[in-house]
Coordinates of C-alpha atoms and ligand atoms in Angstrom, one line a residue:
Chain A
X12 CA -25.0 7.2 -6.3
X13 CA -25.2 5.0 -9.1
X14 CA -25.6 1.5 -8.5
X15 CA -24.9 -1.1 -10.3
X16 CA -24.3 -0.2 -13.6
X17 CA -26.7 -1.0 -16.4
X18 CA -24.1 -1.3 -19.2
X19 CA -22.1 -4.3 -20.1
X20 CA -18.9 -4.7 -18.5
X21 CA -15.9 -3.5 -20.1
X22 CA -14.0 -6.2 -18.2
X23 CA -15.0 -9.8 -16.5
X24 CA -12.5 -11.6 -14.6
X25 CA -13.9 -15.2 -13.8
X26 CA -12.6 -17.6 -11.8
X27 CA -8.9 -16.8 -12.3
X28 CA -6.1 -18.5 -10.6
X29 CA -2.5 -17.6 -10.9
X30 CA 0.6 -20.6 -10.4
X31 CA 4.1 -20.4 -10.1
X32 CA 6.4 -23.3 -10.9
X33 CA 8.7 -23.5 -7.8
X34 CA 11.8 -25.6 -7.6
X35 CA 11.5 -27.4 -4.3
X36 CA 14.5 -29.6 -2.4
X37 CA 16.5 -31.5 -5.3
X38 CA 14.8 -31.1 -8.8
X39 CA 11.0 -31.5 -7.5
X40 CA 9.1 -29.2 -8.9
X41 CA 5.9 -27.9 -7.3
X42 CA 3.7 -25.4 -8.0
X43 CA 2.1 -22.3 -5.9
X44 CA -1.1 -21.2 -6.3
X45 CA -0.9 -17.5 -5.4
X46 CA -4.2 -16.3 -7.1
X47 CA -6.9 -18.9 -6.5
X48 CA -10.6 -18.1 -8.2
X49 CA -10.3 -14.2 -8.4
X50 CA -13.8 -12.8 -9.9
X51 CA -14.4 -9.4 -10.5
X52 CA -15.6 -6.8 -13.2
X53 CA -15.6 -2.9 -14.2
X54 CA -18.4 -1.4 -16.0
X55 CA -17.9 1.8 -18.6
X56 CA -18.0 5.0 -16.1
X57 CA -17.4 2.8 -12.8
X58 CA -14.1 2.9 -10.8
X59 CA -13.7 -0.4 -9.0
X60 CA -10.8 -1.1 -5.9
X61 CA -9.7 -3.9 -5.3
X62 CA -7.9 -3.9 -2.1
X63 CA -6.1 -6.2 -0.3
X64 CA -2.6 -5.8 1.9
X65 CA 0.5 -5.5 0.1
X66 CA 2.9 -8.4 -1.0
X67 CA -0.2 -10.7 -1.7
X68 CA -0.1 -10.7 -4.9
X69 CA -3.0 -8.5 -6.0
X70 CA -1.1 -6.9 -8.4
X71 CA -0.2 -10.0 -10.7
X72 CA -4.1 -9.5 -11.1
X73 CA -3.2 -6.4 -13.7
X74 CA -0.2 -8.4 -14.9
X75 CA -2.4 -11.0 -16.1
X76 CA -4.8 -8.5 -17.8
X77 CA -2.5 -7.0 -19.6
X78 CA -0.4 -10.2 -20.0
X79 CA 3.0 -9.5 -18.8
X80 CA 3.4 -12.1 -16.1
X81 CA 6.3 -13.2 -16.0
X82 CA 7.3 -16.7 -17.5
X83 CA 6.9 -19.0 -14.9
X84 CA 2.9 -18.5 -14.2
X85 CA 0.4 -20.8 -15.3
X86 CA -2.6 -19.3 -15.1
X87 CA -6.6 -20.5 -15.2
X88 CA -9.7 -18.8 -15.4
X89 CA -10.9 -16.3 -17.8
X90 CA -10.5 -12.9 -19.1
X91 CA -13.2 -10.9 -21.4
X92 CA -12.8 -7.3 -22.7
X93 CA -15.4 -5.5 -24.0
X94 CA -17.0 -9.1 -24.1
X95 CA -14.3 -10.8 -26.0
X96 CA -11.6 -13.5 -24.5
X97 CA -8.4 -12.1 -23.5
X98 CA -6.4 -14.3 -25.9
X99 CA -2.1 -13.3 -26.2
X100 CA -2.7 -11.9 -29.3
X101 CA -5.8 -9.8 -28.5
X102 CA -3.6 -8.9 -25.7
X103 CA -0.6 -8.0 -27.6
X104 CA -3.1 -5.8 -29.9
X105 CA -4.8 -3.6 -27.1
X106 CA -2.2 -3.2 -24.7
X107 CA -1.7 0.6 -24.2
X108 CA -4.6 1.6 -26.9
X109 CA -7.5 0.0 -25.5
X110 CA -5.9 -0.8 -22.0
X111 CA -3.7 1.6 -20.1
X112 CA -1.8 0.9 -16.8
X113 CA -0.5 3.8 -14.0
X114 CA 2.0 1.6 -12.5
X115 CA 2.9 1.6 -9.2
X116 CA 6.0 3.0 -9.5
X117 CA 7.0 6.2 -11.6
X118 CA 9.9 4.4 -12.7
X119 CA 7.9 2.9 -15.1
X120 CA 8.8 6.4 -17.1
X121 CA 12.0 5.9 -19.6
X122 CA 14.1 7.9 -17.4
X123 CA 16.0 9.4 -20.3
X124 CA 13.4 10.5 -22.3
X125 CA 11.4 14.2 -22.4
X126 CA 8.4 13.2 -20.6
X127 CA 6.0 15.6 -22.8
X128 CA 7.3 13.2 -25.6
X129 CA 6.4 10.0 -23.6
X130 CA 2.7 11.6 -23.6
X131 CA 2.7 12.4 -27.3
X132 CA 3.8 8.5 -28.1
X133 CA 1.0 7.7 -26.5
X134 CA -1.1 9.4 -28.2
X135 CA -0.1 8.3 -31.5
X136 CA 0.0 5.0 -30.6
X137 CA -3.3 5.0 -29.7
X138 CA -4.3 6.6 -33.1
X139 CA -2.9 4.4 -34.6
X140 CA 0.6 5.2 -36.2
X141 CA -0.2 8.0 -38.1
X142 CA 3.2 10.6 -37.6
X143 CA 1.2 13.7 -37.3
X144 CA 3.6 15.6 -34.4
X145 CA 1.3 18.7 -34.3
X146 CA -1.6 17.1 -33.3
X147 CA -0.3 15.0 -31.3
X148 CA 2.0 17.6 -29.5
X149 CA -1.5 19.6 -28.9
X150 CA -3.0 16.5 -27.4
X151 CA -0.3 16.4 -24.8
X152 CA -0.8 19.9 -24.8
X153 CA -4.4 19.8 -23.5
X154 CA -3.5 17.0 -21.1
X155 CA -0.6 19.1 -19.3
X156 CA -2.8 21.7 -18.8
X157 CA -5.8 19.5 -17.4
X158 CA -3.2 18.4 -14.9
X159 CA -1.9 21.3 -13.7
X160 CA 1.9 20.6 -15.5
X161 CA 3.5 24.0 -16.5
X162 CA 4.0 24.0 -20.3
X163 CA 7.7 24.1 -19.6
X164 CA 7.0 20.7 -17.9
X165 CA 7.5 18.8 -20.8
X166 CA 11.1 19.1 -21.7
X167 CA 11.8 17.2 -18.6
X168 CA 13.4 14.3 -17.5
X169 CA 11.2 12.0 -14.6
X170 CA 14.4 12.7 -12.1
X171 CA 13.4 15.9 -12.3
X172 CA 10.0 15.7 -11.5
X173 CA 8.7 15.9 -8.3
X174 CA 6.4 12.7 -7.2
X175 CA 2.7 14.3 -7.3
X176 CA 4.1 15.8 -10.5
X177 CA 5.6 12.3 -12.0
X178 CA 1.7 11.0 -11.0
X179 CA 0.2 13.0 -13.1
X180 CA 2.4 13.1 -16.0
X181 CA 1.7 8.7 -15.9
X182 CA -2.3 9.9 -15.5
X183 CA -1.7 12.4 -18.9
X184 CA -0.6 9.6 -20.4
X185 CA -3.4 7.6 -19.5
X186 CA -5.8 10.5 -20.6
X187 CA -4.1 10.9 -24.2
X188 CA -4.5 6.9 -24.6
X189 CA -8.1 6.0 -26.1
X190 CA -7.8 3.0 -23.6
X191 CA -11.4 1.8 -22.4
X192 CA -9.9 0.0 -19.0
X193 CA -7.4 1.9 -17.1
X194 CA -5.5 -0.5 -14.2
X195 CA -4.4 1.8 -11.7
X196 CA -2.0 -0.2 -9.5
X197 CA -1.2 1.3 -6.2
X198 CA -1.0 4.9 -7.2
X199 CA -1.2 6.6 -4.0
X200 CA 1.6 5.9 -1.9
X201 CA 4.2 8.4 -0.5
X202 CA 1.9 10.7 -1.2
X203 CA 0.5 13.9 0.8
X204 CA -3.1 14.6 1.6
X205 CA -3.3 17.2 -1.3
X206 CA -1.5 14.9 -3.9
X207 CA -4.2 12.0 -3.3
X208 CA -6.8 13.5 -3.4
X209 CA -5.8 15.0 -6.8
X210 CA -4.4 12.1 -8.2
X211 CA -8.3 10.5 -7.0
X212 CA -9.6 13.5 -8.7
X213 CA -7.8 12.3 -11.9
X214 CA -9.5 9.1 -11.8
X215 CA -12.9 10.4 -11.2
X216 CA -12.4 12.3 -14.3
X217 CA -11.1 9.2 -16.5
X218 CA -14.3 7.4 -15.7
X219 CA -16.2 10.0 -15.4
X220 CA -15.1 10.1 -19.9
X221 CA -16.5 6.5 -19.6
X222 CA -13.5 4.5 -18.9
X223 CA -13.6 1.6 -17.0
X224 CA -11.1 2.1 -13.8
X225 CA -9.4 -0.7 -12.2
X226 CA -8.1 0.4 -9.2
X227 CA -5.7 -2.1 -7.1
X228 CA -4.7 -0.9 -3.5
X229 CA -3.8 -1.8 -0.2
X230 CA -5.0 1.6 1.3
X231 CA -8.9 1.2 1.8
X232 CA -9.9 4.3 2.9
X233 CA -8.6 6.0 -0.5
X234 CA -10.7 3.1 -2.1
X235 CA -13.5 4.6 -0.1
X236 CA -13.5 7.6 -1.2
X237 CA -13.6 7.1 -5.0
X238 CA -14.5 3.7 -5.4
X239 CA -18.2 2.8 -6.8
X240 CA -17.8 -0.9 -6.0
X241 CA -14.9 -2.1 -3.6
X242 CA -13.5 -6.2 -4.1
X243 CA -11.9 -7.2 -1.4
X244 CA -9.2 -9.6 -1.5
X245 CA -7.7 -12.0 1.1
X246 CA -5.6 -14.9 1.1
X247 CA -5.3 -14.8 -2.8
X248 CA -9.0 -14.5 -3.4
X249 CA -11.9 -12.1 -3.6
X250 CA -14.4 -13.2 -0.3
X251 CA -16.5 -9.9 -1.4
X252 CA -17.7 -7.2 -4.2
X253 CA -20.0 -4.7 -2.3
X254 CA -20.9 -1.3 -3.4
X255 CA -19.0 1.7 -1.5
X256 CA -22.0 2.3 0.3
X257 CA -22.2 -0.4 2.3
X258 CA -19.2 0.7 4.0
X259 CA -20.8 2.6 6.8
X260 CA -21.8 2.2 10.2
X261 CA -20.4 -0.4 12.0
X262 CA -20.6 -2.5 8.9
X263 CA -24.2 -4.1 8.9
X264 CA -24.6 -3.9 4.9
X265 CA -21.0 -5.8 5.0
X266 CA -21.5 -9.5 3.8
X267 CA -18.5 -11.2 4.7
X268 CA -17.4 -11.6 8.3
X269 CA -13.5 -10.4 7.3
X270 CA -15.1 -7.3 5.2
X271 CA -16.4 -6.5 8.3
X272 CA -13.5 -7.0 10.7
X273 CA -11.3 -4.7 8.2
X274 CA -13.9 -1.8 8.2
X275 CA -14.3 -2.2 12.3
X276 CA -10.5 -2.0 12.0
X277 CA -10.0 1.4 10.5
X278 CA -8.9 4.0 12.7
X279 CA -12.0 5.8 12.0
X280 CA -14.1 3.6 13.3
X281 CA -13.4 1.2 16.2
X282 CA -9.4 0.5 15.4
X283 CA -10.3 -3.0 17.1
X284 CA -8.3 -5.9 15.2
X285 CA -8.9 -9.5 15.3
X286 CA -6.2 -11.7 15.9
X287 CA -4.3 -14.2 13.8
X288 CA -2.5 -13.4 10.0
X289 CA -3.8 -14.2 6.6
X290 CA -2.9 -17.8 5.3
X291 CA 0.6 -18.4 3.3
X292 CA -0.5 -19.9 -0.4
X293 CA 1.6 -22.5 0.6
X294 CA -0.2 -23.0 4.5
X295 CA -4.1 -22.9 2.9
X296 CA -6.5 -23.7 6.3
X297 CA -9.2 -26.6 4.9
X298 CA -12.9 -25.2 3.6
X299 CA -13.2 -21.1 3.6
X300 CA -10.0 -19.4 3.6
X301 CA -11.2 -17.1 6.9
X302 CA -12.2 -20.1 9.1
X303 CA -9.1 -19.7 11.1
X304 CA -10.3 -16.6 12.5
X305 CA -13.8 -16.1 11.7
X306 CA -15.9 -15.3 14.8
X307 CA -19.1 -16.9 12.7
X308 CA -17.6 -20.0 11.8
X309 CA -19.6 -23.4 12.2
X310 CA -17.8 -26.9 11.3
X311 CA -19.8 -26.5 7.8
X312 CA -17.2 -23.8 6.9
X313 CA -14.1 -26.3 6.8
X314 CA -16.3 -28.6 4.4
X315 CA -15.3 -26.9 1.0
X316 CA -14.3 -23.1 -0.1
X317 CA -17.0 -21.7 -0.4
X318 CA -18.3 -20.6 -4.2
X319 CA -18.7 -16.6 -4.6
X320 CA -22.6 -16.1 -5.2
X321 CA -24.7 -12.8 -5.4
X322 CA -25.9 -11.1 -2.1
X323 CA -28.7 -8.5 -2.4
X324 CA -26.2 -5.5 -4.5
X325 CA -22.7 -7.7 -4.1
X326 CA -21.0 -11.3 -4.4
X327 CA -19.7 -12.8 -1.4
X328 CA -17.8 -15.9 -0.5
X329 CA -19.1 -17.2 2.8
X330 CA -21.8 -19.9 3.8
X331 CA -23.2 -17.7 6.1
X332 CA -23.7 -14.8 4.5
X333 CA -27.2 -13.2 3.9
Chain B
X26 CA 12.6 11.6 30.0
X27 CA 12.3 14.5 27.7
X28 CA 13.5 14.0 24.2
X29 CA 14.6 17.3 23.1
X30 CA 15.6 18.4 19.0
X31 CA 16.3 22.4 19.1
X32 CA 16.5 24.6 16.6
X33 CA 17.7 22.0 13.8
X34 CA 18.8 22.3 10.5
X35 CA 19.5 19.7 7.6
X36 CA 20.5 20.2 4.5
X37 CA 21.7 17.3 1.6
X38 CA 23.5 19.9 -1.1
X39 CA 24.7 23.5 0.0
X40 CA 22.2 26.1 -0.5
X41 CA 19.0 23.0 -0.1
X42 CA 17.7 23.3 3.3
X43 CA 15.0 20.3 4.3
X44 CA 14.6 21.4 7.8
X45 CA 15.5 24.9 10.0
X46 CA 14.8 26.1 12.6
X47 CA 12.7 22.7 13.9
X48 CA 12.4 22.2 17.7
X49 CA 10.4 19.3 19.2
X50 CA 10.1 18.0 22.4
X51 CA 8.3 14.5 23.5
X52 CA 8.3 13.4 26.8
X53 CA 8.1 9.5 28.0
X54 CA 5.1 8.3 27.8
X55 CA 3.8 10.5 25.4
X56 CA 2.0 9.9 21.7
X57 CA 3.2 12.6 19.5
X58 CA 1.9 13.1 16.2
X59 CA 4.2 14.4 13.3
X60 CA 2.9 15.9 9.9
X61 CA 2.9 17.9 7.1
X62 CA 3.6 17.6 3.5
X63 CA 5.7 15.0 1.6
X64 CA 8.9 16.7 1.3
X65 CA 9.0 19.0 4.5
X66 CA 11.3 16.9 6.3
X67 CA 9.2 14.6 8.7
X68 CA 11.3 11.3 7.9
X69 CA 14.6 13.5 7.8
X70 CA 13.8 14.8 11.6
X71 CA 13.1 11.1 12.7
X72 CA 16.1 9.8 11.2
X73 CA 17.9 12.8 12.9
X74 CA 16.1 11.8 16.7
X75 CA 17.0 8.6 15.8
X76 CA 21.0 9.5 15.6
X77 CA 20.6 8.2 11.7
X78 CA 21.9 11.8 10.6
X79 CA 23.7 14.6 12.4
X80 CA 22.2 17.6 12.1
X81 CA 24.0 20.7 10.4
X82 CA 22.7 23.1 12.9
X83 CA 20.8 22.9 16.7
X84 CA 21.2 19.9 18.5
X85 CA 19.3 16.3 19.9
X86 CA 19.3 15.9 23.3
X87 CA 17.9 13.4 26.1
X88 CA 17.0 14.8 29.4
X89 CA 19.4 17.4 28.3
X90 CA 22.6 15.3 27.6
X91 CA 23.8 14.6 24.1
X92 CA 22.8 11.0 22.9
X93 CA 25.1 7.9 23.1
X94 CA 27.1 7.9 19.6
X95 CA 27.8 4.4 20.3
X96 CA 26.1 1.6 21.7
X97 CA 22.6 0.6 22.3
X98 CA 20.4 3.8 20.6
X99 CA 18.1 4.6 23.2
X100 CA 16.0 6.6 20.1
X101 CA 14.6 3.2 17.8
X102 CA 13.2 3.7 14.4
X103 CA 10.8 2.2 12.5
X104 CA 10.2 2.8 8.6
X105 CA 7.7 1.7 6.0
X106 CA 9.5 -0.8 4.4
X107 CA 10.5 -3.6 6.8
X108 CA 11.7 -5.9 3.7
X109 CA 14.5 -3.5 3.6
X110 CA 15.4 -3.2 7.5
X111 CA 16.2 -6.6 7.8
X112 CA 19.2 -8.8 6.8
X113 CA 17.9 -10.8 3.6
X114 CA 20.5 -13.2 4.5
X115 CA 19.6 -14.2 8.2
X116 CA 16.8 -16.2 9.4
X117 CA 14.0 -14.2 11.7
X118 CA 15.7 -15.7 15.1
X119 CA 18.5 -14.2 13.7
X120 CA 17.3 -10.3 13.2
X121 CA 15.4 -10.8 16.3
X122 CA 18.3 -11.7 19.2
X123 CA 20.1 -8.6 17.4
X124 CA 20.3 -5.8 20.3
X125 CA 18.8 -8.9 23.2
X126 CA 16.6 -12.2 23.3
X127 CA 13.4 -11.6 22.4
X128 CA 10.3 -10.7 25.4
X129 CA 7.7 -13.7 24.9
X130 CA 4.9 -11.5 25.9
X131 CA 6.0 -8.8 23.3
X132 CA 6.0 -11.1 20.9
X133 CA 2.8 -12.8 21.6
X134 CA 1.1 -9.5 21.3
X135 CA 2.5 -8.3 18.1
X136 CA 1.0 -12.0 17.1
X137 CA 4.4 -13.4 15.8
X138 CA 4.7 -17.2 15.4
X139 CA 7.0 -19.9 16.8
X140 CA 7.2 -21.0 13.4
X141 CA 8.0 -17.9 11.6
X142 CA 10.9 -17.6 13.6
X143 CA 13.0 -19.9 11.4
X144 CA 11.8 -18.4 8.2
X145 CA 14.0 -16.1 5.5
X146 CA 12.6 -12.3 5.2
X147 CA 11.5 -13.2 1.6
X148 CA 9.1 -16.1 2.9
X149 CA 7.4 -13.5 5.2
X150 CA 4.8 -11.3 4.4
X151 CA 5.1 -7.6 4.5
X152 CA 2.8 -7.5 7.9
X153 CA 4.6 -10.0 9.3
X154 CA 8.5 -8.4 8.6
X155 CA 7.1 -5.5 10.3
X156 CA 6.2 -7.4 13.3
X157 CA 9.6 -7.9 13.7
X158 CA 11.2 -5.2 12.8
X159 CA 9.0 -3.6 16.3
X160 CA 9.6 -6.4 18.5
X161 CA 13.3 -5.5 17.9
X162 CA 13.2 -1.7 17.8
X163 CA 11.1 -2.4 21.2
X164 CA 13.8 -2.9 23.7
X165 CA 13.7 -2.6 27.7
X166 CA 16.7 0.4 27.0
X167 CA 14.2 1.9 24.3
X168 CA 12.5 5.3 26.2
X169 CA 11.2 6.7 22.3
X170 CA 10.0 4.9 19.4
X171 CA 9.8 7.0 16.2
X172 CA 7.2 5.2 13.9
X173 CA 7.3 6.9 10.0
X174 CA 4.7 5.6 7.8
X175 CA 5.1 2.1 10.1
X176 CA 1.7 0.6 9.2
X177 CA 1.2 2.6 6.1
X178 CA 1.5 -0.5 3.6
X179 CA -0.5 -2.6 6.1
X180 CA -3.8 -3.8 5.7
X181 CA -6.3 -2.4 8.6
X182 CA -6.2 -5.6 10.4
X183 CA -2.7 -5.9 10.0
X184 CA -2.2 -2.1 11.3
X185 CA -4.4 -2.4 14.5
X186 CA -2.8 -5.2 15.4
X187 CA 0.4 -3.7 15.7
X188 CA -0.8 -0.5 17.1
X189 CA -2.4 -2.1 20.1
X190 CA 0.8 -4.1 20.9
X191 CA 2.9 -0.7 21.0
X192 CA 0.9 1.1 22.7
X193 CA 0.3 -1.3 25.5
X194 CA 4.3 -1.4 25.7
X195 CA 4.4 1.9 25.6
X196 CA 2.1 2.6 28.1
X197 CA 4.0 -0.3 30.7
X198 CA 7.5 1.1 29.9
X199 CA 6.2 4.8 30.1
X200 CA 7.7 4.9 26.4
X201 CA 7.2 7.8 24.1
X202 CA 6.5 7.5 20.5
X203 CA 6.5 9.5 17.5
X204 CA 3.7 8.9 14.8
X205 CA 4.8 10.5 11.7
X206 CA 2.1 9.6 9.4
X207 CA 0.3 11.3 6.1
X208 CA -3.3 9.6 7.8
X209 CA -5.5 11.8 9.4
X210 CA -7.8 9.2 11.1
X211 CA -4.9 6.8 12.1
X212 CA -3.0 10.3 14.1
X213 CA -6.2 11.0 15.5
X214 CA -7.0 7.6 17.1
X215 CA -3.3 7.6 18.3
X216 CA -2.0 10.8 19.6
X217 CA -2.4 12.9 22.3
X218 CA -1.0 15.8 20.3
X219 CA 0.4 17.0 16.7
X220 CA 3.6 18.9 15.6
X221 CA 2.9 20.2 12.2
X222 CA 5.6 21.2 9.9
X223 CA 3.9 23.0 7.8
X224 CA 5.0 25.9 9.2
X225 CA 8.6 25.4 8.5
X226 CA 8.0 24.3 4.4
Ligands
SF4_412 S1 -17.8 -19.5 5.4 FE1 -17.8 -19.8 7.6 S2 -15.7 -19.4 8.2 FE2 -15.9 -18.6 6.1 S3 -16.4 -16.5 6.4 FE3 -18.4 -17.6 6.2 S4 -18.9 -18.0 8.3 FE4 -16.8 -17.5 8.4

């Protein structure tokens, strides 16, 4: 197992918090903090998961990488690749040569255009604009074959492709890209046993090149499974960065007391839940985000939110934690 | 009570077949498990249980009488995606008093708030839509609950939460449930047996 990677990281998110202007009753205008103080970072070779449950907002993390939030945010915080500040423009420049996304959804194909051809436009965008159509038709070429899509494949539309099938064609593309960070956002969904684990397979092999992968997810135990580091995120935030291993056991190598509860959770292990919900961005409890239902908590926690600092191999977000 | 499909078929265009020749029988009280690969048919047969579709061939049947095809479904389902089981344009109270008032205890243990209760869907989390969506599909004239992919956007928390409430119920009302679901370890910690449709892709 490689731990902690030696290299530099292709991608540091510090500190990053994510607004939304909201129009309240009458013209009063307030705004919603829906991403509050997010860290994390992806080494060359390293797939990192950040997981968290669905509909909070992890996924405007990716947005903001590759800058296509939507009008309305303000965001905070900063973003380096390869060591530089994500400015718009550097944005604008990198997105889908140095940076490539496998959205969540495979509507993100044009749906009236020959998907072998989506594949070869992203190889000459990412060389550049040189027109050379034979080389970049045997680039796609190569790709099909590496993922198992029949040569006649390419002359297809997405509708006709089946959903393990659309998967891969979006990973191709990825492949064909010279993109250093690939964001994977929830790619495994509605998918079999056999078309996950492929699809993981995929990723393994993109990092594997030296990519950076960026995995965000709700599904942890696919996270497990592939992940070298996992982030987990709750109530808008990341409370943890721990390396896979440490999930294992009943969770003694955990550091914070909700990492914990969601590995005892799994139906692997004891399936035991705590009670209560994560905090609304709009309801945020006083001091750490988990107090409400921490088992550990002391009246120190409602003091302040607590700052993410390193525990031995990870960064955690608690008091408490040692 | 024995919840009996035989022998079904469905098809969506002429000579396209999802399911034939499919016969499965769950009896109250029971934790069934249903798998098998995306496409074979699993959520088509639960809609089908659930008097969503009529089948093309065989036949659904409850202690060996055809199901109500009006009134209260004594067959409930619940899907992944609760954000589009609910009325967007009706508060939570609302959804919730559809098919009865609500059972306090019910909704204590699915952990559902006063407060939420006077909410839209789209100011409810995902986890918490689904809450709702079970505390109305969980009925006293409810004897099977098909769950497909209930928990499977859910966070683990979120998902054993939920779990434990149903299967309390369901053990009280000697309800039987359905668990089609693509996760191993959540169909092992649940069900007492497993229907694989492998056989039938
Ligand atoms: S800071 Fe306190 S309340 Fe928060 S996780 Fe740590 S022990 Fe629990």
């Amino acid at each position: 197992m490689p731990t902690q990677t030696k290299s530099k990281p292709i991608l540091e998110v510090e500190e990053l918090s994510i607004s939304f202007a909201q129009y309240t009753s009458g013209l009063r205008q307030s705004s919603l903090k829906v991403i509050a103080d997010l860290s994390v970072s992806v080494c060359p070779g390293e797939i990192v998961a950040v997981v968290g449950s669905s509909g909070s907002g992890k996924s405007l993390l990716a947005h903001a990488i590759l800058g296509i939030l939507p009008g309305n945010a303000a965001i905070s915080g900063s973003i380096r690749f390869a060591g530089q500040k994500l400015t718009a423009e550097y944005q604008e420049a990198i997105r889908g040569r140095e940076i490539a996304l496998i959205p969540q959804s495979v509507n993100y194909l044009d749906p009236l255009m020959q998907v072998g051809k989506q594949v070869r436009n992203a190889a000459k965008i990412a060389r550049g604009s040189s027109p050379d159509r034979a080389a970049a038709r045997k680039i796609q070429r190569e790709a099909f074959a590496r993922y198992n899509l029949a040569p006649e494949v390419e002359r297809l539309l997405p509708f006709q492709l089946s959903g393990g099938m659309a998967r891969r064609v979006l990973v191709a593309t990825a492949l064909v890209s010279s993109a250093r960070l690939v964001i994977a956002d929830e790619p495994t969904p509605g998918l079999d046993d056999a078309a996950v684990r492929e699809t993981l397979g995929c990723f393994r092999e993109l990092a594997d090149q030296g990519r950076g992968v960026l995995l965000i997810t709700h599904d942890i135990e696919t996270a497990l499974e592939i992940a070298d580091r996992i982030a987990v995120f709750y109530a808008g935030t990341t409370v943890e960065v721990a390396p896979v291993q440490d999930f294992s056991g009943g969770g003694e190598a955990l550091r914070h007391p909700y990492t914990k509860a969601l590995w005892r959770s799994l139906p692997k292990n004891d399936f035991a839940p705590i009670p209560g919900f994560q905090p609304h961005p709009n309801a945020l409890p006083e001091g750490c985000l988990f107090q409400p239902r921490c088992p550990m908590a002391t009246p120190e926690c409602t003091a302040g939110r607590p700052e993410m600092r390193a525990v031995r191999e990870g960064m955690v977000r608690c008091i408490h934690a040692s | 009570m024995l919840l009996e499909a035989s022998e079904i078929g469905f098809r969506y265009s002429k000579n396209q077949w999802v399911l034939r020749g499919v016969s499965v029988a769950i009896r109250s009280g029971e934790v069934v498990g249903l798998i098998g690969p995306s496409g074979c048919g699993k959520t088509t047969l639960g809609r089908i249980l659930a008097g969503y579709e009529r089948p093309h061939e065989g036949s659904v049947a409850l202690d060996g009488k055809a199901l109500p095809a009006t009134g209260y479904h004594p067959v409930q389902l619940v899907f992944q995606h609760p954000e589009k089981a609910v009325n967007p344009r009706w508060r939570m109270r609302k959804t919730l008093a559809e098919g009865g008032g609500p059972d306090e205890q019910l909704l204590a243990a699915l952990g559902i708030q006063e407060e939420w209760l006077s909410r839209w869907p789209n100011e409810l989390s995902g986890g918490e839509l689904q809450r709702f969506c079970v505390a109305r599909a969980l009925r006293p004239q409810t004897r099977f609950l098909i769950a497909d992919e209930m928990t499977a956007m859910l966070d683990g928390i979120t998902q054993a939460q939920i779990w434990h409430a149903v299967l309390d119920y369901a053990r009280k009302q000697e309800m039987g449930v359905l668990v089609v679901s693509h996760e191993k370890s959540l169909i092992n910690r649940l069900c007492t047996r497993v229907v694989d449709l492998t056989q039938f892709c």
